[in-house]
Short mmCIF file of C-alpha atoms in Angstrom, two decimals:
data_model
loop_
_atom_site.label_atom_id
_atom_site.label_comp_id
_atom_site.label_asym_id
_atom_site.label_seq_id
_atom_site.Cartn_x
_atom_site.Cartn_y
_atom_site.Cartn_z
CA MET A 1 92.33 174.57 -196.47
CA ARG A 2 91.25 173.96 -192.76
CA ALA A 3 93.64 173.00 -190.61
CA VAL A 4 93.22 169.98 -188.13
CA SER A 5 94.91 169.90 -184.51
CA LEU A 6 94.99 166.24 -183.67
CA LEU A 7 95.16 164.67 -180.75
CA PHE A 8 98.02 162.01 -179.75
CA PRO A 9 100.16 161.65 -176.42
CA LYS A 10 102.89 163.94 -176.16
CA ARG A 11 105.18 161.01 -175.23
CA THR A 12 104.92 157.50 -174.81
CA LYS A 13 106.80 154.62 -173.05
CA TYR A 14 107.00 152.71 -175.73
CA ARG A 15 105.93 153.15 -179.25
CA LYS A 16 104.02 150.29 -180.75
CA MET A 17 101.32 148.46 -178.95
CA HIS A 18 99.61 145.17 -178.83
CA ARG A 19 95.92 145.45 -180.15
CA GLY A 20 94.31 144.33 -177.13
CA ARG A 21 90.66 143.13 -176.88
CA ARG A 22 87.60 145.54 -176.15
CA LYS A 23 85.49 142.90 -174.05
CA GLY A 24 82.95 143.49 -171.61
CA ILE A 25 81.21 147.13 -170.93
CA ALA A 26 82.97 150.08 -169.47
CA GLN A 27 83.96 150.03 -165.66
CA ALA A 28 84.81 153.65 -165.61
CA GLY A 29 83.83 156.47 -167.43
CA ASN A 30 80.28 155.17 -167.94
CA GLU A 31 78.12 157.91 -166.07
CA VAL A 32 77.58 161.67 -167.16
CA ALA A 33 79.91 163.23 -164.98
CA PHE A 34 80.10 166.89 -166.33
CA GLY A 35 77.48 168.34 -168.48
CA GLU A 36 73.40 167.35 -168.90
CA TYR A 37 73.86 165.13 -171.70
CA GLY A 38 76.45 162.00 -172.76
CA ILE A 39 77.01 160.73 -175.88
CA GLN A 40 77.37 156.94 -175.12
CA ALA A 41 79.16 154.31 -177.04
CA VAL A 42 76.68 151.02 -177.19
CA GLU A 43 79.38 149.13 -178.30
CA PRO A 44 83.47 148.76 -178.72
CA GLY A 45 85.24 150.24 -181.17
CA TRP A 46 88.41 152.02 -181.65
CA VAL A 47 87.75 155.99 -182.42
CA THR A 48 90.70 157.62 -184.35
CA ALA A 49 92.00 161.12 -183.24
CA GLN A 50 90.43 162.07 -186.50
CA GLN A 51 87.02 161.13 -186.07
CA ILE A 52 86.95 162.62 -182.25
CA GLU A 53 88.43 165.93 -184.13
CA ALA A 54 85.45 165.97 -186.50
CA CYS A 55 83.30 165.39 -183.66
CA ARG A 56 84.27 167.86 -182.41
CA THR A 57 83.96 170.48 -185.00
CA THR A 58 80.71 169.16 -185.69
CA LEU A 59 79.70 170.02 -182.20
CA VAL A 60 81.23 173.40 -182.16
CA ARG A 61 79.63 174.25 -185.19
CA GLU A 62 76.39 172.84 -184.53
CA LEU A 63 76.33 174.47 -180.92
CA GLU A 64 78.14 177.65 -181.72
CA ARG A 65 78.26 179.89 -178.58
CA ASN A 66 75.61 178.53 -175.95
CA ALA A 67 77.10 175.29 -175.14
CA ARG A 68 79.86 173.62 -173.08
CA ILE A 69 81.66 170.64 -174.63
CA TRP A 70 83.80 167.88 -172.52
CA ILE A 71 85.54 165.36 -174.87
CA ARG A 72 86.20 162.24 -172.08
CA ILE A 73 88.17 160.26 -174.49
CA PHE A 74 91.99 160.99 -176.16
CA PRO A 75 93.84 158.62 -178.59
CA ASP A 76 96.52 157.08 -176.80
CA LYS A 77 96.82 153.64 -178.51
CA PRO A 78 99.03 153.94 -181.55
CA ILE A 79 98.35 151.74 -184.59
CA THR A 80 100.73 150.86 -187.01
CA LYS A 81 100.40 149.78 -190.53
CA LYS A 82 103.41 148.57 -193.25
CA PRO A 83 102.98 150.43 -196.04
CA ALA A 84 101.28 149.17 -199.48
CA GLU A 85 103.07 146.41 -201.53
CA THR A 86 105.20 145.61 -199.12
CA ARG A 87 106.55 141.65 -198.01
CA MET A 88 105.31 139.80 -195.18
CA GLY A 89 108.17 140.30 -192.36
CA LYS A 90 110.96 142.63 -191.28
CA GLY A 91 109.20 143.48 -188.21
CA LYS A 92 106.32 145.53 -187.20
CA GLY A 93 105.14 148.20 -189.14
CA ASP A 94 104.98 152.07 -188.62
CA VAL A 95 102.84 154.12 -186.32
CA ASP A 96 100.15 155.64 -188.28
CA HIS A 97 97.48 156.67 -186.63
CA TRP A 98 96.24 156.47 -182.68
CA VAL A 99 92.89 155.53 -181.71
CA ALA A 100 91.29 155.83 -178.54
CA VAL A 101 89.85 152.14 -177.36
CA VAL A 102 85.92 152.48 -176.04
CA ARG A 103 84.10 150.08 -174.50
CA SER A 104 80.31 149.83 -174.71
CA GLY A 105 78.75 152.02 -172.06
CA HIS A 106 81.78 154.38 -172.10
CA ILE A 107 80.56 158.36 -172.56
CA MET A 108 82.50 159.86 -175.18
CA PHE A 109 81.51 163.41 -175.06
CA GLU A 110 79.44 165.26 -173.13
CA LEU A 111 77.33 168.61 -173.35
CA GLY A 112 76.10 171.50 -171.28
CA GLY A 113 74.03 174.69 -171.21
CA ILE A 114 71.98 172.91 -173.94
CA THR A 115 68.24 172.05 -174.45
CA ARG A 116 67.20 168.23 -175.09
CA GLU A 117 66.20 169.45 -179.01
CA GLN A 118 69.53 170.56 -179.63
CA ALA A 119 71.49 167.80 -177.74
CA GLU A 120 69.86 165.08 -180.05
CA ARG A 121 70.23 167.38 -182.88
CA ALA A 122 74.12 167.26 -182.13
CA HIS A 123 73.78 163.40 -180.96
CA GLN A 124 72.57 162.55 -184.44
CA LEU A 125 75.66 164.57 -186.17
CA VAL A 126 77.96 163.38 -184.22
CA SER A 127 76.86 159.72 -184.90
CA TYR A 128 77.76 160.05 -188.70
CA LYS A 129 81.54 160.53 -187.86
CA LEU A 130 81.64 157.53 -185.66
CA PRO A 131 82.52 154.05 -186.43
CA ILE A 132 80.55 152.74 -183.68
CA ARG A 133 76.91 152.68 -182.32
CA THR A 134 75.75 155.55 -179.79
CA ARG A 135 72.85 156.67 -178.18
CA LEU A 136 71.94 159.85 -176.03
CA ARG A 137 72.09 159.80 -171.95
CA GLU A 138 71.12 162.14 -169.36
CA ARG A 139 72.50 163.00 -166.44
CA LEU A 140 71.30 160.37 -164.08
CA ARG A 141 68.33 162.17 -161.88
CA LEU A 142 65.90 160.94 -159.40
CA GLY A 143 62.24 162.08 -160.52
CA GLY A 144 62.28 164.77 -157.66
CA GLU A 145 65.62 166.16 -158.79
CA ARG A 146 64.26 167.42 -162.34
CA MET B 1 58.67 163.74 -145.94
CA ALA B 2 58.92 159.98 -145.70
CA TYR B 3 58.21 157.71 -148.07
CA GLU B 4 57.37 154.27 -147.79
CA LEU B 5 58.83 151.00 -149.34
CA GLN B 6 57.76 147.55 -148.97
CA ALA B 7 60.90 145.10 -148.48
CA GLN B 8 61.42 141.53 -147.94
CA LYS B 9 64.43 139.88 -146.59
CA ARG B 10 66.57 137.91 -148.46
CA GLU B 11 68.74 134.92 -148.01
CA ARG B 12 72.26 135.21 -149.71
CA THR B 13 70.88 133.58 -153.21
CA ASN B 14 71.70 134.44 -156.72
CA PRO B 15 71.39 138.24 -157.26
CA ARG B 16 70.83 137.61 -160.90
CA ALA B 17 67.83 134.83 -160.39
CA LEU B 18 66.29 137.56 -157.73
CA ARG B 19 66.22 140.33 -160.68
CA ARG B 20 64.94 138.25 -163.34
CA SER B 21 62.15 137.14 -161.15
CA GLY B 22 61.23 140.95 -161.43
CA ARG B 23 63.17 141.94 -157.38
CA VAL B 24 65.78 143.98 -156.87
CA PRO B 25 68.43 143.32 -154.42
CA ALA B 26 68.88 145.85 -151.51
CA VAL B 27 70.56 146.03 -148.34
CA VAL B 28 70.08 148.51 -145.22
CA TYR B 29 72.78 148.87 -142.86
CA GLY B 30 73.66 151.54 -139.91
CA PRO B 31 74.64 151.63 -136.88
CA GLY B 32 73.73 148.26 -135.23
CA VAL B 33 71.70 146.43 -138.51
CA HIS B 34 72.51 144.70 -141.61
CA GLU B 35 70.05 143.20 -143.51
CA LEU B 36 70.09 141.60 -146.82
CA LEU B 37 66.57 142.64 -148.69
CA SER B 38 65.30 142.22 -152.04
CA LEU B 39 62.54 145.31 -153.27
CA ASP B 40 59.89 144.99 -156.33
CA ARG B 41 61.53 146.64 -159.34
CA LYS B 42 58.23 148.33 -160.51
CA GLU B 43 57.26 149.73 -157.07
CA LEU B 44 61.22 150.89 -156.80
CA GLU B 45 60.43 152.74 -159.89
CA ARG B 46 57.77 154.56 -158.97
CA LEU B 47 59.28 155.77 -155.78
CA PHE B 48 62.25 156.71 -157.88
CA ALA B 49 60.07 158.73 -159.60
CA LYS B 50 59.34 161.18 -157.32
CA ILE B 51 61.70 161.08 -154.56
CA THR B 52 65.48 162.39 -154.44
CA HIS B 53 68.91 161.17 -152.97
CA SER B 54 68.06 163.07 -149.44
CA SER B 55 64.65 161.91 -149.17
CA ARG B 56 63.60 159.81 -146.45
CA ILE B 57 62.36 156.28 -146.55
CA THR B 58 60.69 154.04 -144.36
CA LEU B 59 61.79 150.50 -144.75
CA LYS B 60 58.72 147.93 -144.21
CA LEU B 61 59.23 144.57 -143.71
CA ASP B 62 56.59 141.97 -144.20
CA SER B 63 58.13 140.73 -140.39
CA GLY B 64 56.86 143.88 -138.94
CA GLU B 65 59.88 145.56 -138.81
CA GLU B 66 60.80 149.23 -140.24
CA TYR B 67 63.92 150.93 -141.22
CA HIS B 68 64.13 154.40 -141.45
CA THR B 69 66.29 154.86 -143.91
CA PHE B 70 68.50 157.24 -146.33
CA ILE B 71 69.79 156.27 -149.92
CA LYS B 72 73.13 155.60 -149.72
CA GLU B 73 74.01 154.72 -153.47
CA ILE B 74 72.11 153.32 -156.42
CA GLN B 75 73.80 151.10 -158.73
CA PHE B 76 72.38 151.44 -162.41
CA HIS B 77 73.39 149.13 -165.37
CA PRO B 78 75.27 151.34 -167.49
CA LEU B 79 74.04 150.15 -171.03
CA THR B 80 70.44 149.03 -169.88
CA ASP B 81 69.71 151.70 -167.26
CA GLU B 82 67.85 148.93 -164.96
CA ILE B 83 68.58 149.33 -161.25
CA LEU B 84 70.94 146.31 -160.34
CA HIS B 85 71.09 147.01 -156.57
CA VAL B 86 70.22 149.52 -153.72
CA ASP B 87 72.07 150.48 -150.63
CA PHE B 88 69.69 152.04 -147.59
CA TYR B 89 71.82 153.80 -144.66
CA GLN B 90 69.74 153.80 -141.37
CA PRO B 91 71.20 156.69 -139.54
CA PRO B 92 71.49 156.99 -135.35
CA ALA B 93 68.44 158.80 -134.44
CA ASP B 94 69.72 160.89 -132.15
CA ARG B 95 72.37 162.35 -133.63
CA PRO B 96 73.18 164.64 -136.26
CA VAL B 97 73.54 163.24 -139.72
CA THR B 98 76.12 164.51 -142.64
CA MET B 99 74.07 164.32 -146.27
CA GLU B 100 74.49 164.82 -149.54
CA VAL B 101 71.23 167.46 -150.57
CA PRO B 102 71.14 167.64 -154.81
CA ILE B 103 70.41 171.70 -155.83
CA HIS B 104 67.96 172.35 -158.16
CA ILE B 105 68.25 175.52 -160.33
CA HIS B 106 65.06 176.88 -161.68
CA GLY B 107 64.45 180.36 -163.31
CA GLU B 108 65.80 182.02 -166.32
CA ALA B 109 69.14 183.83 -165.36
CA LYS B 110 69.34 187.19 -166.54
CA GLY B 111 72.86 186.52 -168.11
CA ARG B 112 71.35 184.13 -170.11
CA LYS B 113 69.30 186.19 -172.14
CA ALA B 114 72.91 188.28 -173.10
CA GLY B 115 74.12 184.93 -174.56
CA GLY B 116 75.85 183.50 -171.18
CA VAL B 117 76.09 180.28 -170.76
CA VAL B 118 74.54 178.63 -167.16
CA GLU B 119 76.77 176.14 -165.98
CA GLN B 120 75.61 174.72 -163.19
CA ILE B 121 79.32 173.22 -161.02
CA LEU B 122 77.75 171.81 -158.24
CA GLU B 123 75.51 169.02 -158.16
CA THR B 124 74.95 168.37 -154.90
CA VAL B 125 75.98 170.03 -151.35
CA GLU B 126 77.00 168.19 -148.24
CA VAL B 127 74.92 169.48 -145.13
CA ARG B 128 74.26 168.40 -141.76
CA GLY B 129 71.23 168.69 -139.04
CA PRO B 130 69.14 166.62 -137.42
CA ILE B 131 67.34 164.06 -139.56
CA GLU B 132 64.04 165.34 -139.68
CA ALA B 133 65.67 168.83 -141.04
CA ILE B 134 67.42 167.36 -143.94
CA PRO B 135 66.08 168.91 -147.28
CA GLU B 136 65.07 166.88 -150.14
CA LEU B 137 66.32 169.51 -152.50
CA ILE B 138 67.41 172.65 -152.27
CA GLU B 139 66.24 175.10 -154.70
CA VAL B 140 68.27 178.09 -156.18
CA ASP B 141 66.66 180.92 -158.43
CA LEU B 142 69.20 181.86 -160.87
CA THR B 143 66.68 185.11 -162.27
CA ASP B 144 68.94 187.68 -161.42
CA LEU B 145 72.29 186.09 -162.41
CA ASP B 146 74.10 188.15 -165.17
CA VAL B 147 77.00 186.91 -166.78
CA GLY B 148 80.35 186.33 -164.79
CA GLN B 149 78.25 186.14 -161.71
CA SER B 150 78.07 183.26 -159.62
CA ILE B 151 76.07 181.75 -156.92
CA HIS B 152 78.06 180.16 -153.89
CA THR B 153 77.48 177.74 -151.63
CA GLY B 154 77.43 180.48 -148.22
CA ASP B 155 74.70 181.70 -150.61
CA LEU B 156 72.37 179.14 -150.65
CA GLN B 157 68.90 178.87 -148.29
CA LEU B 158 69.06 176.20 -145.54
CA PRO B 159 66.39 174.79 -143.31
CA GLU B 160 66.31 175.69 -139.43
CA GLY B 161 68.57 173.42 -137.77
CA VAL B 162 70.67 172.17 -141.03
CA GLU B 163 74.22 173.68 -141.65
CA LEU B 164 76.48 173.93 -144.68
CA HIS B 165 78.92 171.25 -144.35
CA THR B 166 81.62 172.43 -146.79
CA SER B 167 83.48 175.22 -147.55
CA PRO B 168 80.90 178.23 -148.31
CA ASP B 169 83.20 179.64 -151.20
CA LEU B 170 82.51 176.78 -153.34
CA VAL B 171 80.81 177.77 -156.99
CA VAL B 172 77.16 176.32 -157.31
CA VAL B 173 76.16 177.82 -160.81
CA THR B 174 77.66 180.33 -162.62
CA VAL B 175 77.10 182.32 -165.81
CA LEU B 176 79.97 182.18 -168.16
CA ALA B 177 80.38 184.32 -170.69
CA PRO B 178 79.55 183.44 -174.37
CA ARG B 179 82.52 181.53 -176.47
CA LYS B 180 83.68 183.56 -180.06
CA VAL B 181 83.52 181.42 -182.61
CA GLU B 182 86.24 183.38 -184.46
CA GLU B 183 88.70 182.60 -181.47
CA VAL B 184 88.33 178.87 -181.88
CA ALA B 185 88.87 179.41 -185.59
CA ALA B 186 92.14 181.32 -184.96
CA VAL B 187 93.32 178.42 -182.41
CA GLU B 188 92.61 175.63 -185.42
CA GLU B 189 95.10 178.20 -187.61
CA GLU B 190 97.71 178.36 -185.42
CA ALA B 191 97.94 174.72 -184.88
CA ALA B 192 98.33 174.17 -188.65
CA PRO B 193 102.10 173.83 -188.84
CA ALA B 194 102.25 172.26 -185.66
CA ALA B 195 99.67 169.34 -186.83
CA ALA B 196 101.41 168.91 -190.06
CA GLU B 197 105.09 168.34 -188.59
CA GLY B 198 103.03 165.62 -186.23
CA GLY B 199 101.64 163.79 -189.09
CA ALA B 200 104.30 163.42 -190.92
CA GLU B 201 106.64 161.87 -188.24
CA GLY B 202 103.89 159.99 -185.80
CA GLU B 203 105.02 160.86 -183.17
CA SER B 204 106.52 164.04 -182.53
CA GLU B 205 107.22 165.63 -179.35
CA SER B 206 105.63 168.69 -179.97
CA ALA B 207 102.40 167.43 -179.72
CA PRO B 208 99.49 169.89 -180.47
CA ALA B 209 96.89 169.00 -178.31
CA ALA B 210 92.86 169.92 -179.24
CA GLY B 211 91.53 172.24 -177.12
CA SER B 212 88.37 170.06 -175.46
CA GLU B 213 86.86 173.34 -175.96
#
C-alpha cells in the first residue's frame, strides 16, 4: 500500500475550534504569486488534508519532472466528530481530521515551468479531487508583457 | 513610447454606479497633483492589451489638461477579472524616477532541452533614470542558459542613462535540474510510519509535513 503523509500543524494553541463562517471573497492569496498558473477556488469550502495530498500526488504524477508546484493552503483547522452510535452530550467530540478554510478567489495551487495545455490538464485532474469548483488562472500580465 | 488615454474628472460619486455605467474609477497623483478621474472601460482594456506596467501614459482630460503618468496600481476583481480601479502617478518631470520594470524572458534555454526546469524568480526589477529613458520591458535571452546556471540582475541590459536600483546579485531566471521521480516516492515511504501515528492520535507532536514539492 502507498503511504500518505498528511498535513497538519505541529502544535496548536487550542485543541478544538468553532466551525466559523466562509462569507465573502479571499482578501489575501487571491493572485498568482509564484508560478505561471494558479488553481483558484470559485466557491468557498473546507479542503481536507487528504484532499490536498491527493491533489499533490496527482500533480506530481501528471507533471512529473518538468514542473514546479506550490501548495498555498494548509489544513490548520481541526474538525471534530463524535463516535458512531453515541448519545448526544458529554462534550465536544474528538478531532477527526484537519481542513484548510478556502474562500472564493483563493489560489490553492500554483504551477510553473509548463505549457498552458499541461496546466489545463493538471487543473482538470485536480478539480476531480476537490470538493469545490475551481478555475485555472494565469499570472496577471498586461498585454505588452506577454 | 507614450500612450494616450481620454479621462474625465469625477466627483465623489459611488464607484459601483460608475462601474455599472461602463466606466472605471481612477486617480492621478504626484507632487502637486491629486485628481479623481473616470475612464472608459473598453478603451482601458484596449490600452492594457498593448502596454506594460512601466509604459508612459498621457491622460487627456476634456478640459484640455494633460497628465504625463505611469501606472502605480491596477486593482482587478479576484473572481471576475473586472478592472476595479487604476492609480496613475505623475512624477516630477525634472528629476529621475525609480520604477519597477517588467522582465520578459524569451528563447529556449539549453538546459530546458536537457530536461531542466526554467524558473523565473524575478518578474520585475527596480531601475532608476530619467522619465523618458525608463524602458517598457527588459528582454532576457535564455538561449545559452544551461542547467544550474542563472541570470542575475547585474547581467540585465539596461538602456543608456538607466541604472539598476537594486542589488546586482539577485537571480532573475534560473534553470533547475530535473526532479527525480524516485526521490519523491522514497520520501513518501519514509513518512509512512509517522503518518500512521499521527492519524491514530489525531494531534501528534511529530507532524510529518508533506513537502510542497
